[in-house]
């Protein structure tokens, strides 16, 4: 194992928090989607790191990371389709201008 | 004679190894490989442009360039000097950093792909155990610099050309990856060296081309690699009569030379991969292995240039229709048939497999019949 | 060779640092297209980290799926919903100070927990090198159910995205 596990976990925590900050504080919907991809990637690295060190089955983490990648692809695809449909209807992609349902 | 390059490299590495420690030896070996590729890539690209101009000229019933050298052999050098001395124009509103980075980032994957190709016996730079997927993954990075080039130029025609080019590239990546799956299934490994070794029966002639799924895979992979390199007949993104030059409209001088170089290096590496996967790689009877490899690769490149000189350009909806409606279902059926072939190796399997594949192809073409334009009727010709 | 291992360690730390730097750039730069490009940089650096951790097939799939397909999709969406020369307007909404404070707190908290936990290292996992063959055997062995479900999910996502992004030709 090249790097101690703690360093990898601290790194993925930082990546996760940066992604979460981006998801919470961006105005553009596509920007939020980009930050969600950061979160998913941090989780992927966590899976692989744990599967190499503390897992009982050594390939479980990698298989799971592959599934997470496929789900991230689906989610990006559907999310961007929603954004396109939204743009066509409301002509804007900023979150504070999409407030028809707000009271 | 066969292993001459391997001996030269080993001699240099041993020379370094007598003075310096072992880790420096390994780094020297890697550095030699990198230097060879950085020299070989542009050299090959220059002489491929020469080949293309001569062959297209002959197809069009004229001589190609023949003034500069004996047969025009110094023409690529003259082209290089011209491109180096041209003025470098950047549009005023362009995004300078993105505009500058795009040609650099498109060359990097094109050069990386040389690392997994088996040029001859024991002459692969790195024998990765995921070699084939590495190749396909790195060649799919090329879409992002095309976006950067088209967006950073702030030009509507660049944007349109760039989007068309990327749509074409990603649509043709899927049949390309799927048509390689039967090869992986039969060989059982992703390493390019193992794929060449699996075709070594019958005196080095048991190519995957001679199996029914191999023939279909070869045709699909070849068409997809012609489309991936934005060559005719799929060269709508850079058609000069339609969209000026597509995503590289606003580039002049050395930056355009880098785009051009990336396209030709992609052509070479994809032809090299076709040869490795379906035509037996470097195997052959009498000549050294690397000569066989280059001979076979240049036959495939010649066929690509032949396509360019002969076929007219495909329209964009026909192009996408071909990828999604015809090539993709054919590759999916091909995977099933190759699995069937892997288990039953006899005459009935051969016949049944071929018939099934033809039926699928004809079936899908008939199903798409109402979406294709009708045959032209010439009222004044007879 | 200890020097090469040291070089590999340095490369891995450099990649991790680059990833965090690019991630910060993703959430702070003004122009949306530049943000997408920095995200592509993050994804390629993460593929490098996967190779350092010994998961080569995952690294190649990461580049093929994320950079080759998802980033292309994202950039297409950016191009279709943005104008070519956009002046820079405000890019963060009103929640950003609270977000910053909360997430810094969360990061500190989690890092304290991580460094204090005694992780249970298994030597079988640490010495095993997973080949593509082993991954394939497990995917079609134990995890076959998840594999089938994910193919159904991919099909559903494909059809759903097509339906949602289609132009509505019926109403005038």
XYZ file of C-alpha atoms in Angstrom:
657
model
C 0.000 0.000 0.000
C 1.721 3.129 -1.227
C 0.074 5.649 1.035
C -1.201 5.269 4.568
C -4.972 4.847 4.679
C -5.480 7.939 6.840
C -4.032 10.237 4.215
C -6.312 8.882 1.551
C -9.357 9.206 3.777
C -8.524 12.797 4.702
C -8.122 13.560 1.015
C -11.489 12.087 0.111
C -13.152 13.918 2.994
C -11.779 17.174 1.645
C -12.986 16.354 -1.842
C -16.431 15.424 -0.516
C -16.733 18.646 1.457
C -15.627 20.755 -1.494
C -18.199 19.012 -3.666
C -20.916 19.515 -1.068
C -20.042 23.179 -0.749
C -20.318 23.519 -4.504
C -23.667 21.755 -4.560
C -25.081 23.999 -1.879
C -23.861 27.341 -3.064
C -24.021 27.532 -6.844
C -26.642 29.381 -8.800
C -26.369 27.506 -12.044
C -28.036 24.098 -12.101
C -25.274 22.608 -14.234
C -22.753 23.854 -11.678
C -24.628 21.914 -9.012
C -24.444 18.804 -11.188
C -20.694 19.245 -11.593
C -20.251 19.393 -7.829
C -22.335 16.252 -7.409
C -19.894 14.473 -9.712
C -17.097 15.517 -7.345
C -18.964 13.941 -4.430
C -19.478 10.690 -6.334
C -15.819 10.495 -7.265
C -14.720 11.025 -3.670
C -16.931 8.121 -2.657
C -15.432 5.978 -5.407
C -11.907 6.541 -4.144
C -13.072 5.649 -0.657
C -14.480 2.358 -1.866
C -11.286 1.388 -3.630
C -9.107 2.449 -0.713
C -11.100 0.414 1.760
C -11.285 -2.598 -0.525
C -7.530 -2.631 -0.690
C -6.972 -2.471 3.048
C -9.768 -3.518 5.335
C -12.208 -5.468 3.219
C -12.709 -9.185 3.615
C -13.312 -9.678 -0.116
C -10.634 -7.775 -2.038
C -12.648 -7.062 -5.159
C -15.891 -5.963 -3.526
C -14.872 -2.319 -3.422
C -13.898 -2.194 -7.060
C -17.129 -3.834 -8.210
C -19.105 -1.385 -6.116
C -17.113 1.548 -7.491
C -17.960 0.350 -11.006
C -21.655 0.319 -10.118
C -21.386 3.800 -8.622
C -19.820 4.986 -11.881
C -22.667 3.552 -13.917
C -25.261 5.147 -11.633
C -23.431 8.490 -11.833
C -23.611 8.264 -15.614
C -27.367 7.638 -15.481
C -27.890 10.448 -13.044
C -25.853 12.956 -15.048
C -27.767 11.965 -18.172
C -31.219 12.336 -16.648
C -30.232 15.500 -14.774
C -28.983 17.157 -17.925
C -32.134 16.153 -19.800
C -34.128 17.862 -17.056
C -31.942 20.959 -17.362
C -32.504 21.073 -21.106
C -36.267 20.734 -20.715
C -36.175 23.434 -18.030
C -34.204 25.773 -20.249
C -36.650 25.272 -23.045
C -39.573 26.219 -20.818
C -38.259 28.937 -18.541
C -35.330 30.209 -20.640
C -33.099 30.270 -17.580
C -30.876 27.894 -15.685
C -30.391 29.847 -12.491
C -31.852 28.348 -9.356
C -33.157 31.552 -7.848
C -35.155 32.330 -10.965
C -36.915 28.968 -11.016
C -39.325 29.780 -8.232
C -42.844 29.291 -9.618
C -43.758 26.877 -6.846
C -42.509 29.156 -4.072
C -45.174 30.699 -1.918
C 17.619 -8.327 -38.135
C 14.320 -8.988 -36.524
C 15.255 -7.812 -33.077
C 17.644 -5.061 -34.103
C 15.846 -2.275 -32.293
C 15.539 -4.358 -29.147
C 19.320 -4.965 -29.210
C 20.104 -1.284 -29.714
C 17.906 -0.272 -26.812
C 19.321 -2.990 -24.585
C 22.873 -1.893 -25.451
C 22.159 1.698 -24.519
C 20.434 0.711 -21.277
C 23.308 -1.599 -20.304
C 25.783 1.167 -21.048
C 23.927 3.438 -18.684
C 23.588 0.629 -16.161
C 27.333 0.113 -15.762
C 27.787 3.594 -14.321
C 24.523 4.507 -12.650
C 22.165 2.663 -10.264
C 19.326 0.441 -11.404
C 16.462 2.873 -11.019
C 18.177 5.288 -13.401
C 18.449 2.373 -15.820
C 14.707 1.860 -15.788
C 14.116 5.584 -16.243
C 16.509 5.577 -19.207
C 14.615 2.744 -20.802
C 11.356 4.655 -20.432
C 12.960 7.853 -21.735
C 14.250 6.075 -24.824
C 10.751 4.789 -25.602
C 9.287 8.254 -25.144
C 11.911 9.852 -27.382
C 11.341 7.268 -30.096
C 7.605 7.969 -30.087
C 8.016 11.716 -30.077
C 10.264 11.411 -33.118
C 8.316 8.645 -34.843
C 4.884 10.260 -34.531
C 5.526 13.431 -36.507
C 7.765 11.626 -38.999
C 5.058 9.087 -39.763
C 2.502 11.833 -39.987
C 4.599 13.779 -42.483
C 5.000 10.826 -44.795
C 1.368 9.878 -44.443
C 0.417 13.304 -45.763
C 2.749 12.688 -48.691
C 1.158 9.291 -49.337
C -2.311 10.772 -49.170
C -1.579 13.574 -51.592
C 0.078 11.268 -54.087
C -2.622 8.606 -53.942
C -5.532 11.048 -54.068
C -3.800 12.748 -56.958
C -3.507 9.511 -58.880
C -7.152 8.652 -58.185
C -8.080 12.031 -59.590
C -5.949 11.326 -62.701
C -3.165 13.768 -61.938
C 0.290 13.531 -60.411
C 0.604 14.525 -56.805
C 3.315 16.900 -55.628
C 6.486 16.159 -57.582
C 8.484 19.350 -57.590
C 10.095 19.562 -54.223
C 12.067 16.335 -53.947
C 12.560 13.392 -56.274
C 8.941 12.210 -56.089
C 7.792 15.068 -53.928
C 9.424 13.365 -50.991
C 10.579 16.639 -49.447
C 7.117 18.181 -49.767
C 6.143 17.449 -46.132
C 9.256 19.267 -44.953
C 8.304 22.250 -47.089
C 4.814 22.085 -45.559
C 6.286 22.024 -42.086
C 8.429 25.071 -42.760
C 5.429 26.886 -44.171
C 3.315 26.134 -41.126
C 6.058 27.189 -38.729
C 6.551 30.533 -40.373
C 2.916 31.498 -40.677
C 1.573 34.308 -38.541
C -0.270 33.160 -35.443
C -3.624 34.924 -35.442
C -5.814 34.804 -32.356
C -9.287 36.353 -32.561
C -9.771 39.392 -30.362
C -12.659 38.052 -28.309
C -11.268 34.583 -27.992
C -10.673 33.000 -24.632
C -6.899 33.057 -24.827
C -5.938 30.263 -22.490
C -8.571 27.818 -23.723
C -7.723 28.704 -27.332
C -4.056 28.032 -26.669
C -4.486 24.835 -24.698
C -6.745 23.034 -27.168
C -4.110 22.006 -29.758
C -1.690 20.983 -27.001
C -4.268 18.817 -25.281
C -5.263 17.111 -28.495
C -1.721 15.972 -29.238
C -1.178 14.402 -25.831
C -3.624 11.459 -26.171
C -2.534 10.935 -29.780
C 1.037 10.412 -28.609
C 0.044 8.306 -25.601
C -1.640 5.778 -27.853
C 1.664 4.717 -29.372
C 2.621 3.109 -26.089
C 0.454 -0.001 -26.305
C 0.876 -0.921 -29.952
C 2.995 -3.991 -30.647
C 5.310 -2.796 -33.373
C 7.090 -6.117 -33.645
C 8.145 -9.133 -31.668
C 9.039 -7.913 -28.122
C 8.680 -4.354 -29.374
C 5.736 -3.063 -27.395
C 6.650 -0.046 -25.318
C 4.581 -1.057 -22.299
C 2.824 -4.392 -22.007
C -0.151 -3.224 -19.986
C -2.560 -5.898 -18.894
C -5.400 -3.517 -19.734
C -3.827 -2.372 -22.994
C -6.912 -2.400 -25.176
C -9.150 -0.511 -22.774
C -6.329 1.984 -22.174
C -6.262 2.591 -25.927
C -10.018 3.086 -26.192
C -10.178 5.267 -23.075
C -7.341 7.570 -24.093
C -8.703 7.939 -27.606
C -12.000 9.064 -26.103
C -10.335 11.970 -24.280
C -9.962 13.668 -27.666
C -13.486 15.049 -27.547
C -12.706 17.589 -24.834
C -9.967 19.522 -26.690
C -12.288 19.693 -29.689
C -14.880 21.351 -27.482
C -12.233 23.688 -26.149
C -11.166 24.646 -29.649
C -14.685 25.291 -30.864
C -15.839 27.193 -27.766
C -12.686 29.181 -27.234
C -12.766 30.613 -30.718
C -16.044 32.454 -30.065
C -17.194 31.740 -33.594
C -20.607 30.336 -34.483
C -19.258 28.161 -37.273
C -16.555 26.755 -35.040
C -19.147 25.935 -32.424
C -21.375 24.221 -34.949
C -18.490 22.278 -36.437
C -17.202 21.327 -33.018
C -20.550 20.044 -31.845
C -21.027 18.024 -34.993
C -17.539 16.593 -34.673
C -18.040 15.597 -31.058
C -21.457 14.097 -31.780
C -19.895 12.056 -34.559
C -16.990 10.930 -32.410
C -19.056 9.796 -29.464
C -21.626 8.074 -31.669
C -18.937 6.078 -33.421
C -17.101 5.197 -30.226
C -19.863 2.838 -29.135
C -19.809 0.452 -32.113
C -16.020 0.642 -31.966
C -15.841 -0.529 -28.372
C -18.535 -3.157 -28.865
C -16.945 -4.561 -32.002
C -13.767 -5.218 -30.045
C -15.641 -7.286 -27.426
C -15.643 -10.536 -29.498
C -11.854 -10.318 -29.774
C -11.512 -9.935 -26.008
C -13.929 -12.821 -25.511
C -11.909 -15.151 -27.716
C -8.494 -14.170 -26.436
C -9.428 -13.918 -22.760
C -7.102 -11.031 -22.055
C -6.985 -7.315 -22.720
C -3.287 -7.088 -23.433
C -2.362 -6.305 -27.042
C 0.623 -8.645 -26.932
C -1.647 -11.524 -25.892
C -4.072 -10.685 -28.700
C -1.300 -10.940 -31.285
C -0.076 -14.188 -29.755
C -3.556 -15.669 -29.963
C -3.450 -15.340 -33.737
C -0.257 -17.285 -34.153
C -1.608 -20.671 -35.248
C -1.424 -21.831 -38.907
C 2.072 -20.359 -39.193
C 0.993 -16.911 -38.084
C -1.987 -16.774 -40.410
C -4.878 -17.673 -38.146
C -6.134 -14.134 -38.178
C -9.389 -13.128 -36.583
C -10.382 -11.731 -39.956
C -11.039 -15.259 -41.214
C -13.887 -15.963 -38.791
C -17.432 -14.735 -39.460
C -17.596 -12.512 -36.403
C -14.083 -11.298 -37.153
C -15.014 -10.148 -40.634
C -18.009 -8.175 -39.388
C -15.992 -6.769 -36.492
C -13.238 -5.736 -38.850
C -15.619 -3.903 -41.167
C -17.390 -2.164 -38.272
C -14.126 -1.237 -36.549
C -12.675 0.068 -39.773
C -15.705 2.239 -40.498
C -15.700 3.544 -36.942
C -12.008 4.390 -37.077
C -12.535 6.278 -40.357
C -15.286 8.225 -38.578
C -13.197 8.803 -35.447
C -10.430 10.443 -37.419
C -12.888 12.797 -39.147
C -11.810 11.519 -42.529
C -13.830 11.287 -45.690
C -16.514 10.114 -46.198
C -17.306 11.168 -42.642
C -15.522 14.483 -42.687
C -18.482 16.791 -42.279
C -16.890 18.575 -39.293
C -14.038 19.808 -41.382
C -15.546 19.937 -44.821
C -14.046 22.860 -46.615
C -16.981 23.512 -48.817
C -19.526 23.525 -46.023
C -18.372 24.918 -42.754
C -15.025 26.445 -43.616
C -12.955 24.270 -41.410
C -15.153 23.369 -38.505
C -13.623 23.540 -35.093
C -10.193 24.558 -36.281
C -11.304 27.539 -38.346
C -9.621 30.139 -36.198
C -6.283 28.398 -35.933
C -3.325 29.247 -38.130
C 0.288 28.278 -38.291
C 1.714 25.821 -35.825
C -1.539 25.336 -33.913
C -3.281 24.166 -37.073
C -0.291 21.948 -37.751
C -0.825 20.370 -34.327
C -4.491 19.640 -35.091
C -3.562 18.165 -38.433
C -0.815 16.108 -36.813
C -3.215 14.805 -34.184
C -5.670 13.693 -36.864
C -3.020 11.806 -38.811
C -1.485 10.251 -35.720
C -4.943 9.048 -34.724
C -5.302 7.540 -38.191
C -2.023 5.714 -37.817
C -2.719 4.370 -34.358
C -6.223 3.226 -35.221
C -4.935 1.445 -38.322
C -2.215 -0.119 -36.197
C -4.843 -1.320 -33.752
C -6.925 -2.762 -36.587
C -3.894 -4.701 -37.733
C -3.176 -5.912 -34.210
C -6.703 -7.023 -33.498
C -7.821 -8.542 -36.751
C -4.899 -9.020 -39.078
C -2.425 -10.819 -36.876
C -0.172 -7.964 -35.824
C 3.478 -8.415 -36.680
C 3.332 -12.060 -37.715
C 4.501 -13.169 -41.125
C 6.825 -15.709 -42.783
C 10.130 -14.323 -44.048
C 10.552 -10.624 -43.399
C 11.349 -9.148 -39.981
C 8.325 -8.597 -37.762
C 8.334 -4.820 -37.772
C 8.404 -4.691 -41.569
C 5.329 -6.898 -41.684
C 3.637 -4.629 -39.159
C 4.325 -1.468 -41.112
C 3.349 -3.137 -44.377
C -0.018 -4.233 -43.017
C -0.650 -0.866 -41.392
C 0.104 0.952 -44.594
C -2.282 -1.297 -46.501
C -5.041 -0.234 -44.113
C -4.031 3.427 -44.405
C -4.039 3.064 -48.185
C -7.608 1.759 -48.020
C -8.571 4.780 -45.899
C -7.016 7.145 -48.418
C -8.776 5.230 -51.190
C -12.093 5.850 -49.397
C -11.267 9.516 -49.300
C -10.576 9.780 -52.972
C -13.556 7.812 -54.102
C -16.560 8.324 -51.862
C -18.643 11.484 -51.517
C -19.330 13.020 -48.155
C -22.093 11.646 -45.960
C -24.803 13.982 -44.661
C -25.002 14.458 -40.923
C -28.288 12.654 -40.354
C -27.185 9.751 -42.533
C -23.983 9.642 -40.545
C -25.695 9.420 -37.172
C -28.287 7.040 -38.555
C -25.558 4.714 -39.726
C -23.924 4.618 -36.301
C -26.964 4.226 -34.126
C -29.379 2.306 -36.319
C -27.169 -0.062 -38.274
C -23.721 -0.461 -36.745
C -24.750 -0.681 -33.097
C -27.326 -3.502 -33.466
C -24.968 -5.415 -35.750
C -22.218 -5.287 -33.131
C -24.576 -6.503 -30.438
C -25.613 -9.517 -32.504
C -21.965 -10.047 -33.347
C -21.108 -10.473 -29.661
C -23.702 -13.226 -29.313
C -22.486 -14.994 -32.446
C -18.886 -14.841 -31.357
C -19.813 -16.453 -28.069
C -21.528 -19.221 -30.011
C -18.447 -19.617 -32.252
C -16.168 -19.888 -29.253
C -17.872 -23.063 -28.154
C -18.706 -24.825 -31.427
C -15.876 -24.698 -33.908
C -17.196 -26.561 -36.904
C -18.678 -26.057 -40.332
C -22.277 -25.758 -39.114
C -21.293 -22.980 -36.719
C -19.525 -21.174 -39.544
C -22.496 -21.412 -41.862
C -25.103 -20.601 -39.256
C -23.094 -17.696 -37.902
C -22.587 -16.126 -41.294
C -26.215 -16.552 -42.271
C -27.437 -15.061 -38.982
C -25.173 -12.046 -39.347
C -26.282 -11.370 -42.893
C -29.911 -11.721 -41.899
C -29.445 -9.209 -39.064
C -27.738 -6.717 -41.297
C -30.372 -7.015 -44.022
C -33.156 -6.934 -41.429
C -31.937 -3.697 -39.915
C -31.459 -2.071 -43.270
C -34.973 -3.001 -44.264
C -36.334 -1.707 -40.971
C -34.664 1.629 -41.594
C -36.063 1.793 -45.090
C -38.675 4.463 -44.412
C -36.057 6.750 -42.901
C -33.652 6.698 -45.820
C -33.957 8.981 -48.856
C -35.243 7.355 -52.048
C -33.162 6.496 -55.047
C -32.743 9.310 -57.490
C -34.577 9.245 -60.782
C -32.704 10.901 -63.631
C -35.298 12.252 -66.027
C -32.881 13.378 -68.728
C -30.317 10.641 -68.601
C -30.679 7.214 -70.092
C 13.723 -0.410 -5.875
C 13.288 2.134 -3.132
C 13.900 5.140 -5.391
C 11.131 4.152 -7.762
C 8.776 3.551 -4.879
C 9.649 6.958 -3.482
C 8.958 8.440 -6.898
C 5.600 6.655 -7.008
C 4.715 7.984 -3.552
C 5.646 11.526 -4.538
C 3.614 11.195 -7.722
C 0.613 9.988 -5.738
C 0.820 12.878 -3.280
C 1.218 15.343 -6.119
C -1.850 13.886 -7.814
C -3.850 14.168 -4.606
C -2.795 17.779 -4.167
C -3.648 18.557 -7.781
C -7.059 16.964 -7.357
C -7.910 19.119 -4.346
C -6.615 22.216 -6.139
C -8.663 21.503 -9.264
C -11.730 20.740 -7.118
C -11.443 24.108 -5.397
C -11.148 25.695 -8.820
C -14.286 23.859 -9.927
C -16.361 25.477 -7.215
C -14.888 28.950 -7.363
C -14.223 29.974 -10.963
C -16.693 32.324 -12.598
C -17.055 30.947 -16.089
C -19.102 27.763 -16.348
C -17.124 26.306 -19.223
C -13.854 26.674 -17.338
C -15.439 24.910 -14.403
C -16.314 21.964 -16.618
C -12.725 21.827 -17.858
C -11.337 21.803 -14.342
C -13.736 18.980 -13.529
C -12.308 17.017 -16.453
C -8.877 17.632 -14.915
C -10.106 16.320 -11.538
C -11.442 13.165 -13.176
C -8.202 12.407 -14.983
C -6.200 12.994 -11.775
C -8.530 10.616 -9.923
C -7.882 8.011 -12.600
C -4.188 8.417 -11.793
C -4.946 7.811 -8.113
C -6.832 4.651 -9.013
C -3.759 3.381 -10.847
C -1.640 4.140 -7.772
C -4.083 2.108 -5.690
C -3.785 -0.846 -8.033
C -7.220 -0.646 -9.665
C -6.211 -0.299 -13.308
C -9.418 -1.476 -14.924
C -11.319 1.028 -12.821
C -8.956 3.796 -13.911
C -9.470 3.002 -17.580
C -13.258 2.796 -17.111
C -13.188 6.085 -15.221
C -11.563 7.814 -18.169
C -13.762 6.075 -20.700
C -17.050 6.727 -18.872
C -16.489 9.967 -17.016
C -14.187 11.963 -19.246
C -15.243 10.440 -22.540
C -18.983 10.405 -22.058
C -20.210 12.359 -19.031
C -18.016 15.421 -19.552
C -19.045 15.505 -23.198
C -22.680 15.457 -22.092
C -22.111 18.209 -19.538
C -20.298 20.409 -22.040
C -23.048 19.865 -24.601
C -25.592 21.003 -22.006
C -23.457 24.049 -21.166
C -23.234 24.975 -24.807
C -26.927 24.513 -25.428
C -28.068 26.538 -22.421
C -25.577 29.352 -22.416
C -24.734 32.264 -24.602
C -21.405 32.478 -26.343
C -20.083 35.624 -24.758
C -21.562 35.903 -21.330
C -20.507 38.673 -19.016
C -19.663 37.451 -15.569
C -22.569 37.837 -13.191
C -22.936 36.555 -9.678
C -22.216 32.896 -9.466
C -23.025 31.995 -5.900
C -26.346 32.211 -4.152
C -27.032 33.658 -0.726
C -26.270 30.454 1.111
C -22.558 30.451 0.583
C -21.250 31.791 3.921
C -23.353 29.318 5.898
C -22.251 26.561 3.527
C -18.599 27.412 3.961
C -18.772 27.475 7.743
C -20.804 24.275 8.008
C -18.634 22.338 5.639
C -15.398 23.435 7.251
C -16.842 22.238 10.538
C -17.909 18.958 8.961
C -14.471 18.452 7.447
C -12.706 19.033 10.769
C -15.066 16.729 12.592
C -14.671 13.909 10.099
C -10.901 14.252 9.930
C -10.712 13.972 13.721
C -12.811 10.825 13.661
C -10.787 9.290 10.832
C -7.433 9.834 12.444
C -8.616 8.373 15.730
C -10.234 5.164 14.431
C -8.223 1.946 14.649
C -8.728 0.524 11.158
C -8.809 -3.228 10.860
C -6.249 -4.104 8.185
C -6.658 -7.437 6.439
C -3.486 -8.844 4.958
C -5.318 -10.834 2.250
C -6.722 -7.652 0.787
C -3.474 -5.766 1.021
C -1.530 -8.311 -0.956
C -4.159 -9.244 -3.482
C -3.941 -7.734 -6.938
C -7.269 -7.739 -8.673
C -7.087 -8.612 -12.333
C -9.809 -7.956 -14.858
C -10.528 -11.684 -14.901
C -11.269 -11.707 -11.170
C -13.518 -8.667 -11.511
C -15.408 -10.325 -14.323
C -15.816 -13.539 -12.363
C -17.273 -11.687 -9.410
C -19.526 -9.513 -11.546
C -21.089 -12.531 -13.191
C -20.844 -14.618 -10.034
C -21.946 -13.174 -6.732
C -22.994 -9.762 -7.956
C -25.033 -10.965 -10.924
C -28.268 -9.573 -9.519
C -26.866 -6.070 -9.137
C -25.402 -6.356 -12.637
C -28.784 -7.156 -14.167
C -30.490 -4.417 -12.218
C -27.950 -1.884 -13.340
C -28.511 -2.750 -16.963
C -32.238 -2.170 -16.442
C -31.473 1.148 -14.726
C -29.276 2.227 -17.615
C -32.022 1.381 -20.092
C -34.622 3.277 -18.038
C -32.315 6.305 -17.745
C -31.675 6.260 -21.488
C -35.347 6.193 -22.375
C -36.225 8.742 -19.696
C -33.605 11.205 -20.832
C -34.707 10.820 -24.442
C -38.322 11.464 -23.555
C -37.546 14.476 -21.420
C -35.188 16.205 -23.775
C -37.307 15.699 -26.869
C -38.752 18.749 -28.531
C -42.460 18.939 -27.996
C -43.696 18.882 -31.590
C -47.343 18.154 -30.854
C -48.318 21.515 -29.361
C -47.983 24.628 -31.527
